[in-house]
Structures are given as C-alpha cells and as structure tokens.
Amino acid sequence: MSSLLDHLGSPRHLTVVVVMHLDPTHEGGLAGVLARHTELPVHAVADRARLEPGQVLVIPPDRDLDVEGDELRLSPPGEPRGRRLPIDHFFRSLAQAHRARSIGVVLSGTGSDGTDGLRAIRAVGGLTLAQVPETAMFDAMPRSAIEAGVVDLVAPIDELAGVLVAGQIDDASRGADAGTGPMVGSGSDVGPSTTVDDVMRIVELLESRTGRDLSLHKRSSIARRIDRRMLSHQLASIADYLRLVTRMPEELDVLADDLLIGVTSFFRDPEVWTALRDDVLPGLLAEAVQAGGVVRVWTPACSTGEEAYTVAMTFREAMDRISPRPRVRLRIFATDVDPVAIEHARSGRYPRAIEADVSPERLARFFVESDGGYRIAPDIRELVVFAQQDLTTDPPFTRIDLITCRNLLIYFEPELQRRILPLFHHALQPGGVLVLGTAESCSAAPDLFEPVVGRARIMRRRHVPTSPRAFELPFPAVNRASVAPRPVVRGTDPSTLQAVVEELLRRTFAPSAVLATATGDVVFVNGRTGRYLEPPVGKASLDLIAMTRESLRAAVAQAFRTARRQRSSCSLRAVNTDADPPTVVEITATPVTEPPEASSMVLVVFSEIGAIDDSGGTVDGEGADRDGGPPTAGASALADELAAAQAELRAASEEVQIAKQEMSSMNEELQSANEELQSANEELQAANEELMRSKEEMQSMNEELRTINLELQARVDELVQQSDDMRNLLDSTDIATLFLDSGLGVRRFTPKVTEMFNLIPSDIGRAITDLTTRLVYPELSADVSSVLRDFTPVQREVTDEAGRWFSVRVMPYRTQDRRIDGTVLTFTDITDAKQRELRTASDGLDQRPVGGPTESGDDA
Ligand SMILES: C[S@@+](CC[C@H](N)C(=O)[O-])C[C@H]1O[C@@H](n2cnc3c(N)ncnc32)[C@H](O)[C@@H]1O
C-alpha cells in the first residue's frame, strides 16, 4: 500500500480508501505509517466521514466499512474474527453506492477477500485492478481475483498508480449505468472517448473473432464496455484501442466476455418472485396436476445459475403453501451462451456474500454450507439441467409452462426483441407464463402476451397463432456460419418473378423438413419442426438424431440410415407421443442428388398423418390411414429389416442375460465398496471443512500480525533515528555523561567518561562502585543513593588524581511515564575556573575549604 501511495503522488481527483485485515484488539497507527508516503492528508475513518477527493482514509480496526452516498459508515463486523471479509464488504457497498465510478484495487494479501467485491464493482461497470501476484508479498488475494476473471487490468504497482492518476473516470461516459442497474443500456449512446464508427469497426472485429452476431446488440452497452477496456489499458483514443486489438486479438476475447455482462443474483427483484409464488404458480401447478403432473420451465440467459435456482426454490415454496401438496415433477432447463457461466452454474457453489440476497431460512433449507461458502442442496440441484445455448441462433425448447428470461432483452435492439418474443410464444404451452426483467417489456410484440402482474413483468401467452416466419430458426447468424452454403441448398434466385413465387409457395406449403449432412448434422430447417425436434440437453448440438424427439428417434434414425445406404427414399411411420394428442407422423428420408455440392446430404420430411383415435387408428389429416392401407415400398423394406433385427435381438438378449448375471455379482461388490467410500468421504469432508476454517483464521491472523509488524518496524526506525540523534548530541557536547540503573549498574556512558573511570563497553551492567576511578569522589555511592531515594538532584565539585576539578551533577533518570529508573551523572571540567578561584583565595581573599556538597533545588 505504501508503495502505491509513493507512486500515486497527490491525485486531487481521487478519494483513496484503504481497507486492510487489522488485528481487532490492536489500536493501530496505520494512518501514521501511510502518511509518510503521501502528501495527501491521511485519516483513520470516523463514522460519517465524508468521501471528499484528495485524501486517504484508513479503516479502523474491528469495524466494517460501508458507503452511504458521500459518507462512510462504520459498524461492528457482522462475522466472527477469522471469517471476516472486510474488503469484499466495502467493495460491494461501494459498487452499490457509486456504481460505474467505483475503482477496486486488490494488492498483496492472503485468502480470497476482494474477489467477490471486485466482481460486484465490475458488474456495475466500475474498474477493477490487481497487483501482479509475483510482485506481491502475499500473492493469494490478487491471484484469486485474477483466476475468478474479475480483474480488468493486472499490472505492477507503479503501472496501477499510473492508471489511477490518468484514469479520470468520466461520469458522462461511465455513469450511464448508474442508478438503475447494470442492465440499463439507455442514456448517452456512446462515451466521449468513442464514436459510432469506431464502435462499428470493433463490433465487426468481434464478430469475426467470436462468430457471434452482435449487429442487433445495443450500441450503448457495447460502447460502455469498450470505454472500460480502454481505461484499463490507459488508452485515450479508440484509434489506439483499435491498434491494440489488431496487434493482440486475444483482447477481443476479453471484450467479448465483458459484453456478456453476467451480473445476476438470487431473488433479484424480490417482489417479482413473491408475486410469482403467490399469484401465478398456484394456478400453474393446478393446471399441471390436471395435465399429467409435469411442469417444464426454461430459463434462457441464466448466467451463473442464480435465477434458475431461484425458480426452483420459488416453486418449492409455492408447493408448500398448497394443501394437499401437489404431486408434480418439475424440470427446469437453464441455458446461457456463456460456457464459463454454465460451468459455474452446474457446480452450484456460491460465496458467503449471497447472504445479502438469501434469507437465513432459505439458506438453511435450500443450501449446504461448504468451503467457506454455500452449495445448492442436492434436492434443488437435481431439478435444474444446464446447457450452453445461444438464444439468437439455437432452436428453442418447446411445450414449456414457464419462461423466465430476465435482463437479457434490454441488451438487444428492438428488432432482435421482435424475433425473440415470438420464439418464446412458440416455446410456451397455451396459457404458459413469461417473466421478463423489470426494465423490459413485450412492446416489441404486443399481441402475443397479456400482463398477469404488470409491475412484476409477468405475462401470459395469448392464444394467437405465431407466424412461422416471425422467427426463423436457426436465426440468420447460424446460416451465415453454417457449414452448408445456403444459396446452393435453397437453389432459387429471387431476382425473377417466377423465383419469388416459387419461394413464397415453398414457404407456405412446404412441409416441416430438415436437411442434414451425411454425418447427420442439420444444416437447414424448413417450416416448423418443434413438434418433432428439440435441442438436446447438455452441450448444444445440431445432430439430427440427438435433436429428434424420443418417440420418433428410432424411426428417423432408421429412415436416415436406409436412405443413405440404399441411395433411395425411405418412408416410415411412427407415433409422436410427445404431441397432445399423440399423432402418427410419416418420416421420409430422401438422399439429395442435385446440386452436386449437396449430393451427400439427406432431406428428412415430417408429415402429419393424423391424431390417434380411441380405437388406435388415425383420424383427420392429409393422407390419413384409417384402415391400415397398403404398405408403402419403404414399409416393406422396414418389415424385412425388422425381421433381421429381431433375430439379432434374440442372440443379443442371450448374451445380455449372461452379462447381467456377472454384472449383478460385481454390482454387489461395488455397492459395498461404494458405501465404504461414501462414509470415508463424509469424514474427509468434515475434516476438510475444519481445516479450511482454521486455515482462514490463520491467514487473517497472519495478515494482522504483518500489519502490526509494519507499524512496529516504523516505530523501530523512528527510535533508531532518535538514538542516533542522542548519541551525536552527547558526543558533541564534550560533557562526560554516565547513565546508571537503579542498582548502580552502568547502563550507558559517553566517551569522555573513560577519562575518569576505567570503563570499557563490556562493563555495561557492572556496578560503578566496582570500577576504579581517577576521581577523588568517595561520596559517589551515597550521592546516587540519595537521589534515588529523595528524587532531588545533587551537585558537587570534586577533584581527580591529576588535580583537575569537575562539577558533578547527579540527577534522577525519569522514564516517559514519569517513573525514576536510575540516575544520570554529568561531569563538567571546571579546572580553569577553580584555579582562578584558588589563586584568588591564596592571595588571601578567601581561606574557606572547598568540595562540600550543595543541594540544587531544580528538577530535571
Ligand atoms: C445480465 S445477465 C442476466 C442474468 C439473469 N437472467 C438475471 O437476470 O439475473 C445476461 C446474461 O445473458 C447471457 N446472454 C447474452 N447473450 C445471450 C444469447 N444470445 N443467448 C443466451 N444468453 C445470452 C449472458 O451470458 C449473461 O449471462
């Protein structure tokens, strides 16, 4: 810290607040130590201290520090010693109060304090800096922040100081996020340091680097993120930033990550979740019980999982309030484009800081304490399935009862919102519910949803048809990046009227179909295929078989394989039990022969034959096959394959039987080994938690000791300086001075004393009466004892063996706390004066004897 202050100079635009891990029992002098390294005034923070720029404010020991407007508030720490995270606490409070104007700097320190605080600062558009760990005395704190990916700039101390001094955070450019939350993209469109053209150029570079289509992302939020990256590189112009990203394309990855803006929290906007639990879920659960007992929820843009788990907890609470408790199976699909966020979400681990958002009752019920933080309880974790998915390009989930997509649309231009809202409409069951963020609305598609709880942005799907063209899947971005050249596949040139008519007819009448490569990857989707396909859970994939709904999967796989192998069309029928009511679907796979570029591909067409009636036959629908009808050529091929497959199946089932028996005995062994492992694991986990707790306590103690040490070191430096001053003073006065302790032992002496006493440095500690002296001073011991007893100085004139005269003054040695702890003897040579006096006396003017003691009334 002192090194940072040394490099900062006196920046009048900054308020520096120093938060350290201090010993709560030690009244520190940290402010005094830091004051030697800066010209700015340094104060220990007092309650309600104002955050005036141009000063350094230091946290006092045993206090938490909060920011309220322009004031600092002190409060007793909320956590017991050893579990306190004062830096996280302060950073979070700073982020909340000063949003994009906050700068968090993490320097040397143990543990991970500061990491979550920096995350909070970054989420509101503030700037986050960390010292290069290799240059820190304790590298754990900066390392933790860097590994968590929450640091904008990692640099040595002098560079960090440069950023702080140069980085005049401009309120106009950065404060646009302020007040209404990080998601607010309105306000000034671009900061003063960026221009629209510059932003466009960087967006192009980003698109080609990441393959993501950002053309419909709000310019204002992109501009703000660029501004922040410029600041962390200390760049004044966007031209410099352009040069930087051209030279270091990996900087584009950092910017792309920044753009995802994953800020989130549990029960974000609590009133929304209360309204959902009390006003919406009871009805939704009642409908689910009637319709088979399954509730399907989709949370696109789930970030690190907090929103999806909040949905799960809210459902649990809603179910608890209904009697008898509804018997429903809850499935929550939570997706996000950011794979790192999805990994975090899957782990279900969160820091202690979530206590600010989750009540103690919910913490006790839905979380398990673990590794100094919290883990989602297994019964909540198992309700949620996480997957990476880009909402703008990947196929949506379907037959969904509730979609919560909060704080994503706000980052998109209205045009993209107009495509996504119909997609949600398509994904929802009739009567399904959509929850948006409080700053978002359905105004881009007003006919599709009606408000249920308006202020909470909870809406119900209206029963209106969604135009199949309102959203086209995949969205254009995927086609652009797709392996298949789209114009070749479509094969029409819309420049002629005939082509236009063909295209329109194709769009209106063409059945639902997909074109897949020889390896089964879908490269083009025609019409609405949601009844037959859905994105697979887990890593996003375009694999046709994986995407096909379970009840149709075997038939699609069979038709696809046959068409590929026999190079001819194959049609199979299957019952789509995922549809309500179940329908018979004809699946026709046709190998593509023209044009040559697509010759290895297969076109798979889905045709609805009709719904299944009570007798098991089909009703209505084109080509309905009420009485069985003659089998098609494809169907007879299927019969042959079926017979062959049945024979294979019989042989295989015998093998399976044998394998099953072996497995079962192996299973038993594994079971008992597993149980042993589980109990060992439990024990280890408990021991580990204990160790982690002790480690954290040790770490914070260690740091407190270091701070005390720092102060002591400063005091030692001061004392050494004083001692040097004293020695030089005594040496230069030419007055022999002797310091005795209260037992007459020699404590210290000046060189001049050796002319009167036979003293060498090793005599320190010996009684002065044991040493030989050239002085004729038999009263020495008595004088010293009298001063120690009466605290009254004694003065006397004595002679030595050589006939020289000295004025001896014996004074009490007073300590700082006014105790008498020995004596100080000074010997002043008065030979000349005395000789003059004796000469005068011998001239007969005065015959009085000399040498008697004289009492001096003055005190030292
Ligand atoms: C501000 S967070 C919102 C998190 C959460 N919904 C909430 O309100 O607390 C926005 C999230 O949207 C995700 N995101 C951005 N573009 C996306 C896209 N095209 N598809 C899916 N998720 C996207 C980001 O990765 C980020 O996690």
mmCIF file of C-alpha atoms in Angstrom, residues 11 25 36 66 97 121 126 145 210 247 305 393 399 447 457 510 527 563 594 732 757 769 829:
data_model
loop_
_atom_site.group_PDB
_atom_site.id
_atom_site.type_symbol
_atom_site.label_atom_id
_atom_site.label_comp_id
_atom_site.label_asym_id
_atom_site.label_seq_id
_atom_site.Cartn_x
_atom_site.Cartn_y
_atom_site.Cartn_z
ATOM 1 C CA PRO A 11 -4.044 12.988 -7.097
ATOM 2 C CA THR A 25 -7.512 -5.818 19.543
ATOM 3 C CA ARG A 36 4.952 9.171 5.407
ATOM 4 C CA ASP A 66 -19.964 0.913 4.245
ATOM 5 C CA ALA A 97 -23.422 3.397 -3.961
ATOM 6 C CA ILE A 121 -17.717 -3.474 -8.979
ATOM 7 C CA GLY A 126 -16.645 0.010 -12.451
ATOM 8 C CA ALA A 145 -9.267 -12.274 -8.173
ATOM 9 C CA THR A 210 -16.182 -14.930 -31.935
ATOM 10 C CA ARG A 247 -1.943 -6.372 -32.517
ATOM 11 C CA GLY A 305 -27.415 -20.183 -12.250
ATOM 12 C CA THR A 393 -29.292 -18.932 -33.137
ATOM 13 C CA ARG A 399 -44.018 -27.283 -24.572
ATOM 14 C CA ASP A 447 -50.254 -9.065 -29.382
ATOM 15 C CA ARG A 457 -43.404 -8.057 -15.756
ATOM 16 C CA ALA A 510 -43.604 -26.960 -47.915
ATOM 17 C CA GLY A 527 -41.085 -24.800 -41.617
ATOM 18 C CA ALA A 563 -31.804 -43.657 -47.359
ATOM 19 C CA GLU A 594 -28.761 -32.251 -57.119
ATOM 20 C CA SER A 732 29.350 16.658 20.596
ATOM 21 C CA PHE A 757 36.575 5.847 35.161
ATOM 22 C CA THR A 769 31.369 1.193 42.620
ATOM 23 C CA ASP A 829 35.532 20.228 33.727
#
